[in-house]
Amino acid sequence: MTSIVAEPWFRAPSLRRVFELLNADGGEVRVVGGAVRNTLLGLPAGDVDLATTWHPEDVAERAKGAGIKVVPTGIDHGTVTLVIDGIPYEVTTLRRDVATDGRRAEVAFGTDWKADAERRDFTINALYADAKGEIFDYVGGLPDIDSRTLRFIGSAAERVAEDYLRILRFFRFFAHYGHGRPDSEGLKACAQARSKLSTLSVERVWGEMKKLLAAEDPGRALLWMRQAGVLGAVLPETEKWGIDAIPGLIAAEKIFGWKPEPLLRLAAIVPPEAERLEAMAARLRLSKAEEGFLAQFAEAPAIAATLADAALDRQLYRRGAEGIIARLRLSLASARRKSETDPAFLAETAAFHRLLARAERWQRPVFPLSGADVLKAGVPAGPKIGELLTELEDFWIDRNFNVDRATLVARLESRVRSR
Ligand code: ATP
Ligand code: MG
């Protein structure tokens, strides 16, 4: 198991200042959660979160006194962010649950590390590291790190009933860190409570799904999610379509060096139907950019491997490159996957590869005429201008953009004369 003390993030002077500030006068602070978990798993640590026995007001006051920038991130929940050398450290006061209703928890501040550990979700997320790098494990997280087991702390069914978002977190963390099969008690609890997912805010649901889809290989997690009926509860669009495209896409990402994109993974498991995807985007409150990507994807034509270059260029011009590139990537991934067992698909794979490279290189040509040219040719301002421009643009596109400005102006003038 990797030792935490050698890690640059752990030795950073900024983190040392947090320790100095709060490991004093009878108070204590420890690192907790993702940074400890990832380091012990031999993975890069993300944000460094800390837990402390100090009350949030005291954390803020001490930090201000030391000239440290303080952001009151969620003082009511006990969280204060300290920014040192531009690095944000979330410091949260130890808590224990007082009441929970499946969506929100009422918490009380405390000084009991074990109680704080027990209100967290999974054993691997409840490990603490003190300033010296000593690890504190109150819930059996260390053996689960070793075996890469994702396990709820305490009774899975009870923990899920306290906060239904934990259903999605279970599959999210399994996607990133799990090995083998998910813990069967956890899986069962998630399957049984899946109908409660609809009570969560859609932003939280999509936030978790997006993180799940960003895992290096979310394939097994999606499979288990589907098995448990959880995927259908969150993304009913995937039900008939299925998730069979995922393994091929993940393999293609590795082979062709594509950056894993949650949205392309999502596109791979939903039908490319504009109306359904628009409704899905609205339901999950996707961002404008995410919604736009899905719209382009759905509206892009299915591209045949035999499509001629010029025809591809015309499609790119008319439909935009983003959706077509997404379509081509999925087609390439699927053909490549099939070619592993059926050499008949090798030619198709090569053809998609070439089309994709062309689409990625493609730069939108600029139509050489504008409204000013039509006005100059003697057409009065009005809808006729746009009509003529569109007609000439179509002429130019149909000739693969190989018509120069002079020819287009001559054609424009002859069209105006003949009216
Ligand atoms: P990462 O930031 O890498 O996604 P993380 O483990 O830091 O992973 P966060 O969502 O940042 O995850 O939460 C920080 C910690 O807070 C978790 O490790 C866990 O201990 C606790 N936690 C977060 N959300 C919940 C929850 N819904 N129920 C119980 N504990 C939670
Ligand atoms: Mg975190």
Short mmCIF file of C-alpha atoms and ligand atoms in Angstrom, two decimals:
data_model
loop_
_atom_site.label_atom_id
_atom_site.label_comp_id
_atom_site.label_asym_id
_atom_site.label_seq_id
_atom_site.Cartn_x
_atom_site.Cartn_y
_atom_site.Cartn_z
CA MET A 1 0.00 0.00 0.00
CA THR A 2 1.31 3.43 -0.96
CA SER A 3 2.53 5.56 1.90
CA ILE A 4 0.99 8.96 2.07
CA VAL A 5 4.02 10.83 3.49
CA ALA A 6 5.98 10.86 0.24
CA GLU A 7 3.15 12.46 -1.74
CA PRO A 8 3.81 16.01 -2.98
CA TRP A 9 0.27 17.09 -2.10
CA PHE A 10 0.78 15.84 1.46
CA ARG A 11 4.10 17.69 1.85
CA ALA A 12 2.88 20.90 0.22
CA PRO A 13 3.69 23.94 2.39
CA SER A 14 0.06 25.07 1.98
CA LEU A 15 -1.29 21.87 3.57
CA ARG A 16 1.37 22.11 6.27
CA ARG A 17 -0.01 25.54 7.14
CA VAL A 18 -3.50 24.06 7.56
CA PHE A 19 -2.07 21.45 9.95
CA GLU A 20 -0.13 24.09 11.93
CA LEU A 21 -3.16 26.32 12.15
CA LEU A 22 -5.61 23.71 13.41
CA ASN A 23 -3.43 21.16 15.24
CA ALA A 24 -3.08 23.50 18.16
CA ASP A 25 -4.69 24.56 21.41
CA GLY A 26 -6.40 21.20 21.86
CA GLY A 27 -7.95 21.08 18.40
CA GLU A 28 -7.13 18.67 15.57
CA VAL A 29 -7.40 18.41 11.79
CA ARG A 30 -6.95 15.40 9.49
CA VAL A 31 -7.21 14.78 5.76
CA VAL A 32 -10.21 12.63 4.83
CA GLY A 33 -12.03 11.19 1.83
CA GLY A 34 -10.90 11.19 -1.79
CA ALA A 35 -7.29 12.33 -1.30
CA VAL A 36 -6.53 9.59 1.26
CA ARG A 37 -8.45 6.97 -0.69
CA ASN A 38 -6.79 7.75 -4.02
CA THR A 39 -3.29 7.89 -2.60
CA LEU A 40 -3.70 4.52 -0.88
CA LEU A 41 -4.99 3.13 -4.18
CA GLY A 42 -1.92 4.51 -5.95
CA LEU A 43 -3.99 7.03 -7.91
CA PRO A 44 -3.57 10.80 -8.20
CA ALA A 45 -5.31 12.70 -5.41
CA GLY A 46 -7.91 15.27 -6.40
CA ASP A 47 -9.07 17.97 -4.02
CA VAL A 48 -7.78 17.69 -0.48
CA ASP A 49 -10.66 17.70 2.03
CA LEU A 50 -10.09 17.90 5.77
CA ALA A 51 -12.05 17.16 8.91
CA THR A 52 -11.54 18.99 12.16
CA THR A 53 -12.68 19.14 15.77
CA TRP A 54 -12.85 22.95 15.55
CA HIS A 55 -16.20 24.64 14.99
CA PRO A 56 -16.50 26.37 11.60
CA GLU A 57 -16.48 29.87 13.12
CA ASP A 58 -13.26 29.02 14.96
CA VAL A 59 -11.68 27.67 11.77
CA ALA A 60 -12.57 30.91 9.97
CA GLU A 61 -11.36 33.11 12.82
CA ARG A 62 -8.04 31.33 13.23
CA ALA A 63 -7.42 31.41 9.49
CA LYS A 64 -8.22 35.11 9.19
CA GLY A 65 -5.94 35.80 12.13
CA ALA A 66 -3.14 34.07 10.23
CA GLY A 67 -3.84 36.07 7.08
CA ILE A 68 -5.33 33.12 5.19
CA LYS A 69 -8.13 33.66 2.70
CA VAL A 70 -11.40 32.18 3.98
CA VAL A 71 -14.45 31.27 1.88
CA PRO A 72 -17.55 30.40 3.93
CA THR A 73 -18.53 27.54 1.59
CA GLY A 74 -21.20 26.06 3.80
CA ILE A 75 -20.79 27.32 7.33
CA ASP A 76 -24.17 25.83 8.34
CA HIS A 77 -22.98 22.38 7.29
CA GLY A 78 -19.67 23.02 8.97
CA THR A 79 -17.58 23.64 5.86
CA VAL A 80 -15.10 26.47 5.44
CA THR A 81 -12.68 26.69 2.52
CA LEU A 82 -9.17 27.96 3.19
CA VAL A 83 -7.26 29.14 0.13
CA ILE A 84 -3.48 28.99 0.49
CA ASP A 85 -1.07 29.50 -2.42
CA GLY A 86 -4.15 29.38 -4.63
CA ILE A 87 -5.04 25.86 -3.42
CA PRO A 88 -8.49 25.46 -1.83
CA TYR A 89 -8.78 23.25 1.25
CA GLU A 90 -12.29 22.36 2.39
CA VAL A 91 -12.28 22.02 6.14
CA THR A 92 -15.39 20.45 7.66
CA THR A 93 -16.19 20.16 11.32
CA LEU A 94 -16.71 16.60 12.61
CA ARG A 95 -20.37 15.71 12.45
CA ARG A 96 -22.81 13.09 13.45
CA ASP A 97 -26.25 12.59 11.92
CA VAL A 98 -29.21 13.64 14.02
CA ALA A 99 -31.98 13.01 11.50
CA THR A 100 -32.12 12.08 7.83
CA ASP A 101 -34.99 11.93 5.37
CA GLY A 102 -33.41 10.36 2.30
CA ARG A 103 -32.56 13.70 0.76
CA ARG A 104 -31.10 15.89 3.46
CA ALA A 105 -29.36 15.18 6.73
CA GLU A 106 -29.63 17.19 9.91
CA VAL A 107 -26.22 17.14 11.50
CA ALA A 108 -24.68 18.10 14.79
CA PHE A 109 -21.08 19.17 15.24
CA GLY A 110 -18.92 17.00 17.45
CA THR A 111 -15.42 15.93 18.33
CA ASP A 112 -15.81 12.19 17.81
CA TRP A 113 -13.80 10.89 14.85
CA LYS A 114 -15.54 7.54 14.84
CA ALA A 115 -19.02 9.11 14.68
CA ASP A 116 -17.82 11.29 11.81
CA ALA A 117 -16.53 8.22 9.97
CA GLU A 118 -19.77 6.35 10.51
CA ARG A 119 -21.91 8.99 8.84
CA ARG A 120 -19.90 8.79 5.62
CA ASP A 121 -21.04 6.60 2.75
CA PHE A 122 -18.41 3.97 1.91
CA THR A 123 -15.62 2.41 3.92
CA ILE A 124 -12.93 3.53 1.46
CA ASN A 125 -14.19 7.13 1.75
CA ALA A 126 -13.89 7.24 5.54
CA LEU A 127 -10.13 7.01 6.01
CA TYR A 128 -8.30 9.82 7.79
CA ALA A 129 -4.64 10.84 7.66
CA ASP A 130 -3.11 13.03 10.35
CA ALA A 131 -0.22 15.46 9.90
CA LYS A 132 2.34 12.67 10.31
CA GLY A 133 0.65 10.48 7.72
CA GLU A 134 -0.79 8.04 10.19
CA ILE A 135 -3.98 6.48 8.83
CA PHE A 136 -7.07 6.16 11.02
CA ASP A 137 -9.60 3.52 10.01
CA TYR A 138 -12.77 3.23 12.11
CA VAL A 139 -14.90 1.29 9.65
CA GLY A 140 -12.73 -1.36 7.98
CA GLY A 141 -11.74 0.77 5.01
CA LEU A 142 -8.14 -0.43 4.69
CA PRO A 143 -8.93 -4.05 3.79
CA ASP A 144 -11.50 -2.76 1.30
CA ILE A 145 -8.82 -0.56 -0.27
CA ASP A 146 -6.64 -3.67 -0.66
CA SER A 147 -9.39 -5.71 -2.29
CA ARG A 148 -10.93 -2.70 -4.03
CA THR A 149 -14.30 -3.48 -2.53
CA LEU A 150 -16.93 -0.81 -2.48
CA ARG A 151 -18.91 -1.30 0.70
CA PHE A 152 -21.44 0.81 2.56
CA ILE A 153 -20.57 1.65 6.14
CA GLY A 154 -23.01 -0.26 8.35
CA SER A 155 -26.27 -1.56 6.92
CA ALA A 156 -26.46 -0.84 3.20
CA ALA A 157 -30.25 -0.62 3.19
CA GLU A 158 -30.24 1.87 6.07
CA ARG A 159 -27.51 4.01 4.53
CA VAL A 160 -29.36 4.12 1.21
CA ALA A 161 -32.61 5.10 2.94
CA GLU A 162 -30.79 8.00 4.63
CA ASP A 163 -29.70 9.45 1.29
CA TYR A 164 -30.83 7.98 -2.02
CA LEU A 165 -28.03 9.72 -3.89
CA ARG A 166 -25.82 7.03 -2.37
CA ILE A 167 -27.34 4.60 -4.88
CA LEU A 168 -25.64 6.48 -7.69
CA ARG A 169 -22.51 7.10 -5.65
CA PHE A 170 -22.25 3.34 -5.14
CA PHE A 171 -22.04 2.75 -8.89
CA ARG A 172 -19.92 5.87 -9.45
CA PHE A 173 -17.24 4.81 -6.99
CA PHE A 174 -17.48 1.22 -8.21
CA ALA A 175 -16.85 2.47 -11.75
CA HIS A 176 -13.70 4.27 -10.62
CA TYR A 177 -12.27 2.01 -7.93
CA GLY A 178 -14.15 -1.29 -7.76
CA HIS A 179 -12.82 -4.71 -8.63
CA GLY A 180 -14.77 -7.86 -9.49
CA ARG A 181 -18.40 -7.85 -8.46
CA PRO A 182 -19.95 -5.05 -6.44
CA ASP A 183 -20.68 -5.90 -2.83
CA SER A 184 -23.90 -7.94 -3.01
CA GLU A 185 -25.59 -6.37 0.03
CA GLY A 186 -24.95 -2.92 -1.44
CA LEU A 187 -26.17 -3.97 -4.85
CA LYS A 188 -29.35 -5.39 -3.39
CA ALA A 189 -30.05 -2.26 -1.34
CA CYS A 190 -29.58 -0.08 -4.42
CA ALA A 191 -31.84 -2.25 -6.56
CA GLN A 192 -34.58 -2.25 -3.92
CA ALA A 193 -34.58 1.52 -3.46
CA ARG A 194 -34.27 2.50 -7.13
CA SER A 195 -37.78 3.96 -7.36
CA LYS A 196 -36.71 6.59 -4.81
CA LEU A 197 -34.19 8.08 -7.22
CA SER A 198 -37.00 10.19 -8.64
CA THR A 199 -37.18 12.09 -5.34
CA LEU A 200 -33.67 13.53 -5.83
CA SER A 201 -32.87 16.82 -7.49
CA VAL A 202 -32.02 16.20 -11.13
CA GLU A 203 -28.85 18.28 -10.86
CA ARG A 204 -27.45 15.89 -8.26
CA VAL A 205 -28.48 12.88 -10.33
CA TRP A 206 -26.83 14.16 -13.50
CA GLY A 207 -23.77 15.29 -11.51
CA GLU A 208 -23.23 11.73 -10.27
CA MET A 209 -24.00 10.14 -13.66
CA LYS A 210 -21.53 12.40 -15.36
CA LYS A 211 -18.81 11.47 -12.89
CA LEU A 212 -19.64 7.80 -13.41
CA LEU A 213 -19.46 8.21 -17.17
CA ALA A 214 -16.07 9.91 -16.78
CA ALA A 215 -14.46 6.79 -15.26
CA GLU A 216 -11.68 5.20 -17.27
CA ASP A 217 -13.95 2.25 -17.96
CA PRO A 218 -17.56 2.64 -16.76
CA GLY A 219 -18.61 -0.54 -18.59
CA ARG A 220 -18.96 -2.92 -15.66
CA ALA A 221 -20.62 -0.31 -13.47
CA LEU A 222 -23.20 0.36 -16.19
CA LEU A 223 -23.82 -3.34 -16.58
CA TRP A 224 -24.50 -3.79 -12.87
CA MET A 225 -26.59 -0.63 -12.81
CA ARG A 226 -28.68 -1.99 -15.63
CA GLN A 227 -28.96 -5.35 -13.90
CA ALA A 228 -30.20 -3.63 -10.74
CA GLY A 229 -32.77 -1.59 -12.67
CA VAL A 230 -31.02 1.61 -11.58
CA LEU A 231 -29.89 2.65 -15.05
CA GLY A 232 -33.42 2.39 -16.40
CA ALA A 233 -34.70 4.49 -13.50
CA VAL A 234 -32.27 7.30 -14.29
CA LEU A 235 -31.93 6.95 -18.06
CA PRO A 236 -35.00 5.15 -19.43
CA GLU A 237 -33.71 6.12 -22.90
CA THR A 238 -31.10 3.37 -22.56
CA GLU A 239 -33.63 0.61 -21.96
CA LYS A 240 -34.32 -0.57 -25.49
CA TRP A 241 -31.08 0.75 -26.96
CA GLY A 242 -28.82 -1.01 -24.50
CA ILE A 243 -25.24 -0.46 -23.42
CA ASP A 244 -23.52 -2.91 -25.75
CA ALA A 245 -21.64 -0.11 -27.51
CA ILE A 246 -19.66 0.78 -24.38
CA PRO A 247 -16.90 -1.89 -24.47
CA GLY A 248 -16.14 -1.09 -28.12
CA LEU A 249 -16.05 2.63 -27.39
CA ILE A 250 -13.74 2.22 -24.40
CA ALA A 251 -11.37 0.04 -26.44
CA ALA A 252 -11.41 2.56 -29.31
CA GLU A 253 -10.65 5.43 -26.90
CA LYS A 254 -7.53 3.61 -25.76
CA ILE A 255 -6.38 2.56 -29.22
CA PHE A 256 -7.00 5.86 -30.97
CA GLY A 257 -6.04 8.06 -28.01
CA TRP A 258 -9.43 9.75 -27.65
CA LYS A 259 -9.94 11.62 -24.42
CA PRO A 260 -12.75 9.92 -22.43
CA GLU A 261 -15.81 12.11 -22.82
CA PRO A 262 -18.86 11.47 -20.59
CA LEU A 263 -21.15 12.92 -23.24
CA LEU A 264 -19.91 10.63 -26.03
CA ARG A 265 -20.33 7.66 -23.68
CA LEU A 266 -23.87 8.86 -23.01
CA ALA A 267 -24.47 9.24 -26.76
CA ALA A 268 -23.35 5.62 -27.18
CA ILE A 269 -26.16 4.30 -24.97
CA VAL A 270 -29.15 6.37 -26.08
CA PRO A 271 -30.98 6.29 -29.42
CA PRO A 272 -30.03 9.16 -31.75
CA GLU A 273 -33.54 10.58 -31.81
CA ALA A 274 -33.72 14.36 -31.63
CA GLU A 275 -37.01 14.60 -29.77
CA ARG A 276 -36.18 12.01 -27.13
CA LEU A 277 -32.77 13.46 -26.49
CA GLU A 278 -34.19 16.95 -26.23
CA ALA A 279 -36.66 15.71 -23.65
CA MET A 280 -33.87 13.89 -21.83
CA ALA A 281 -31.72 17.04 -21.76
CA ALA A 282 -34.63 19.03 -20.34
CA ARG A 283 -35.45 16.37 -17.75
CA LEU A 284 -31.87 16.13 -16.48
CA ARG A 285 -31.34 19.91 -16.87
CA LEU A 286 -28.21 19.48 -18.93
CA SER A 287 -26.15 22.57 -19.72
CA LYS A 288 -26.72 24.38 -23.01
CA ALA A 289 -23.44 22.98 -24.35
CA GLU A 290 -24.37 19.40 -23.37
CA GLU A 291 -27.83 19.79 -24.86
CA GLY A 292 -26.34 21.26 -28.04
CA PHE A 293 -23.96 18.35 -28.43
CA LEU A 294 -26.76 15.81 -28.10
CA ALA A 295 -28.90 17.74 -30.58
CA GLN A 296 -26.08 17.79 -33.14
CA PHE A 297 -25.47 14.11 -32.52
CA ALA A 298 -29.14 13.23 -33.03
CA GLU A 299 -29.50 15.40 -36.11
CA ALA A 300 -26.32 14.20 -37.79
CA PRO A 301 -27.03 11.73 -40.59
CA ALA A 302 -25.92 8.13 -40.24
CA ILE A 303 -22.73 8.00 -42.27
CA ALA A 304 -22.00 4.96 -44.45
CA ALA A 305 -18.43 3.69 -44.55
CA THR A 306 -18.58 4.05 -48.33
CA LEU A 307 -19.45 7.76 -48.28
CA ALA A 308 -17.35 9.78 -50.73
CA ASP A 309 -15.09 12.53 -49.37
CA ALA A 310 -16.97 15.27 -51.18
CA ALA A 311 -20.28 14.04 -49.81
CA LEU A 312 -18.81 14.01 -46.30
CA ASP A 313 -17.60 17.60 -46.74
CA ARG A 314 -21.08 18.67 -47.79
CA GLN A 315 -22.60 16.99 -44.73
CA LEU A 316 -20.03 18.65 -42.50
CA TYR A 317 -20.89 22.03 -43.95
CA ARG A 318 -24.63 21.55 -43.66
CA ARG A 319 -24.81 19.78 -40.28
CA GLY A 320 -21.75 20.98 -38.40
CA ALA A 321 -18.75 18.85 -37.53
CA GLU A 322 -19.43 18.03 -33.87
CA GLY A 323 -22.36 15.67 -34.35
CA ILE A 324 -20.83 13.96 -37.37
CA ILE A 325 -17.54 13.38 -35.58
CA ALA A 326 -19.45 11.81 -32.69
CA ARG A 327 -21.35 9.57 -35.09
CA LEU A 328 -18.17 8.57 -36.89
CA ARG A 329 -16.38 7.76 -33.65
CA LEU A 330 -19.19 5.46 -32.57
CA SER A 331 -19.32 3.81 -36.01
CA LEU A 332 -15.57 3.34 -36.02
CA ALA A 333 -15.60 1.93 -32.49
CA SER A 334 -18.34 -0.52 -33.39
CA ALA A 335 -16.73 -1.66 -36.66
CA ARG A 336 -13.36 -2.08 -34.97
CA ARG A 337 -14.90 -4.17 -32.24
CA LYS A 338 -16.63 -6.44 -34.77
CA SER A 339 -13.41 -6.77 -36.78
CA GLU A 340 -11.81 -8.52 -33.80
CA THR A 341 -13.91 -11.59 -34.50
CA ASP A 342 -14.92 -11.01 -38.12
CA PRO A 343 -12.24 -9.87 -40.59
CA ALA A 344 -15.01 -8.76 -42.96
CA PHE A 345 -15.22 -5.61 -40.82
CA LEU A 346 -11.58 -4.64 -41.31
CA ALA A 347 -12.27 -2.68 -44.49
CA GLU A 348 -15.17 -0.86 -42.85
CA THR A 349 -12.98 -0.01 -39.86
CA ALA A 350 -10.34 1.46 -42.14
CA ALA A 351 -12.95 3.44 -44.07
CA PHE A 352 -14.47 4.96 -40.92
CA HIS A 353 -11.01 5.74 -39.66
CA ARG A 354 -10.25 7.68 -42.81
CA LEU A 355 -13.60 9.53 -42.79
CA LEU A 356 -13.11 10.46 -39.16
CA ALA A 357 -9.62 11.81 -39.79
CA ARG A 358 -11.04 13.89 -42.64
CA ALA A 359 -13.88 15.22 -40.47
CA GLU A 360 -11.46 16.14 -37.69
CA ARG A 361 -9.19 18.02 -40.11
CA TRP A 362 -12.07 19.73 -41.85
CA GLN A 363 -12.32 23.49 -41.71
CA ARG A 364 -15.49 25.21 -42.63
CA PRO A 365 -15.06 27.02 -45.98
CA VAL A 366 -16.38 30.57 -46.13
CA PHE A 367 -19.06 31.25 -48.72
CA PRO A 368 -17.57 34.04 -50.88
CA LEU A 369 -20.75 36.11 -51.32
CA SER A 370 -22.71 38.23 -48.86
CA GLY A 371 -25.91 40.26 -48.86
CA ALA A 372 -23.94 43.32 -49.94
CA ASP A 373 -23.07 41.58 -53.22
CA VAL A 374 -26.73 40.89 -53.93
CA LEU A 375 -27.70 44.51 -53.16
CA LYS A 376 -24.93 45.70 -55.46
CA ALA A 377 -26.31 43.49 -58.21
CA GLY A 378 -29.48 45.53 -58.03
CA VAL A 379 -31.82 43.51 -55.81
CA PRO A 380 -33.75 45.75 -53.39
CA ALA A 381 -33.49 45.03 -49.66
CA GLY A 382 -35.98 42.35 -48.62
CA PRO A 383 -36.47 38.58 -48.40
CA LYS A 384 -35.28 38.09 -51.99
CA ILE A 385 -31.72 38.77 -50.86
CA GLY A 386 -31.67 35.74 -48.56
CA GLU A 387 -33.36 33.54 -51.13
CA LEU A 388 -30.80 34.34 -53.80
CA LEU A 389 -27.92 33.87 -51.38
CA THR A 390 -29.21 30.46 -50.34
CA GLU A 391 -29.66 29.42 -53.94
CA LEU A 392 -26.09 30.43 -54.81
CA GLU A 393 -24.73 28.83 -51.67
CA ASP A 394 -26.45 25.55 -52.60
CA PHE A 395 -24.90 25.82 -56.06
CA TRP A 396 -21.49 26.33 -54.45
CA ILE A 397 -21.94 23.45 -51.97
CA ASP A 398 -23.16 21.06 -54.70
CA ARG A 399 -19.91 21.75 -56.56
CA ASN A 400 -17.89 20.91 -53.46
CA PHE A 401 -17.12 24.55 -52.71
CA ASN A 402 -15.03 24.73 -55.89
CA VAL A 403 -16.58 27.84 -57.40
CA ASP A 404 -14.66 31.08 -57.07
CA ARG A 405 -16.08 34.45 -56.21
CA ALA A 406 -15.94 35.87 -59.75
CA THR A 407 -17.96 32.93 -61.12
CA LEU A 408 -20.51 33.30 -58.33
CA VAL A 409 -20.87 37.05 -58.96
CA ALA A 410 -21.37 36.40 -62.69
CA ARG A 411 -23.99 33.80 -61.90
CA LEU A 412 -25.69 36.17 -59.47
CA GLU A 413 -25.84 38.92 -62.11
CA SER A 414 -27.28 36.63 -64.74
CA ARG A 415 -29.92 35.41 -62.23
CA VAL A 416 -30.89 39.04 -61.50
CA ARG A 417 -31.10 39.92 -65.21
CA SER A 418 -33.30 36.94 -65.99
CA ARG A 419 -35.93 37.79 -63.32
P1 ATP B 1 -14.03 12.85 -5.42
O1 ATP B 1 -13.97 14.24 -4.88
O2 ATP B 1 -12.75 12.27 -5.87
O3 ATP B 1 -15.14 12.65 -6.38
P2 ATP B 1 -14.65 12.22 -2.70
O4 ATP B 1 -14.61 10.94 -1.96
O5 ATP B 1 -13.79 13.33 -2.22
O6 ATP B 1 -14.39 11.89 -4.22
P3 ATP B 1 -16.88 13.95 -2.38
O7 ATP B 1 -18.21 13.87 -3.08
O8 ATP B 1 -15.98 15.11 -2.65
O9 ATP B 1 -16.16 12.59 -2.73
O10 ATP B 1 -17.16 13.84 -0.82
C1 ATP B 1 -16.12 13.91 0.15
C2 ATP B 1 -16.39 12.90 1.27
O11 ATP B 1 -17.60 13.23 1.94
C3 ATP B 1 -16.58 11.48 0.76
O12 ATP B 1 -15.34 10.81 0.64
C4 ATP B 1 -17.47 10.88 1.83
O13 ATP B 1 -16.71 10.50 2.95
C5 ATP B 1 -18.35 12.05 2.25
N1 ATP B 1 -19.63 12.11 1.51
C6 ATP B 1 -19.91 12.84 0.41
N2 ATP B 1 -21.17 12.67 0.00
C7 ATP B 1 -21.74 11.82 0.87
C8 ATP B 1 -23.04 11.25 1.01
N3 ATP B 1 -24.01 11.52 0.15
N4 ATP B 1 -23.26 10.44 2.07
C9 ATP B 1 -22.27 10.17 2.95
N5 ATP B 1 -21.04 10.64 2.87
C10 ATP B 1 -20.77 11.48 1.86
MG MG B 2 -13.79 15.42 -2.96
#
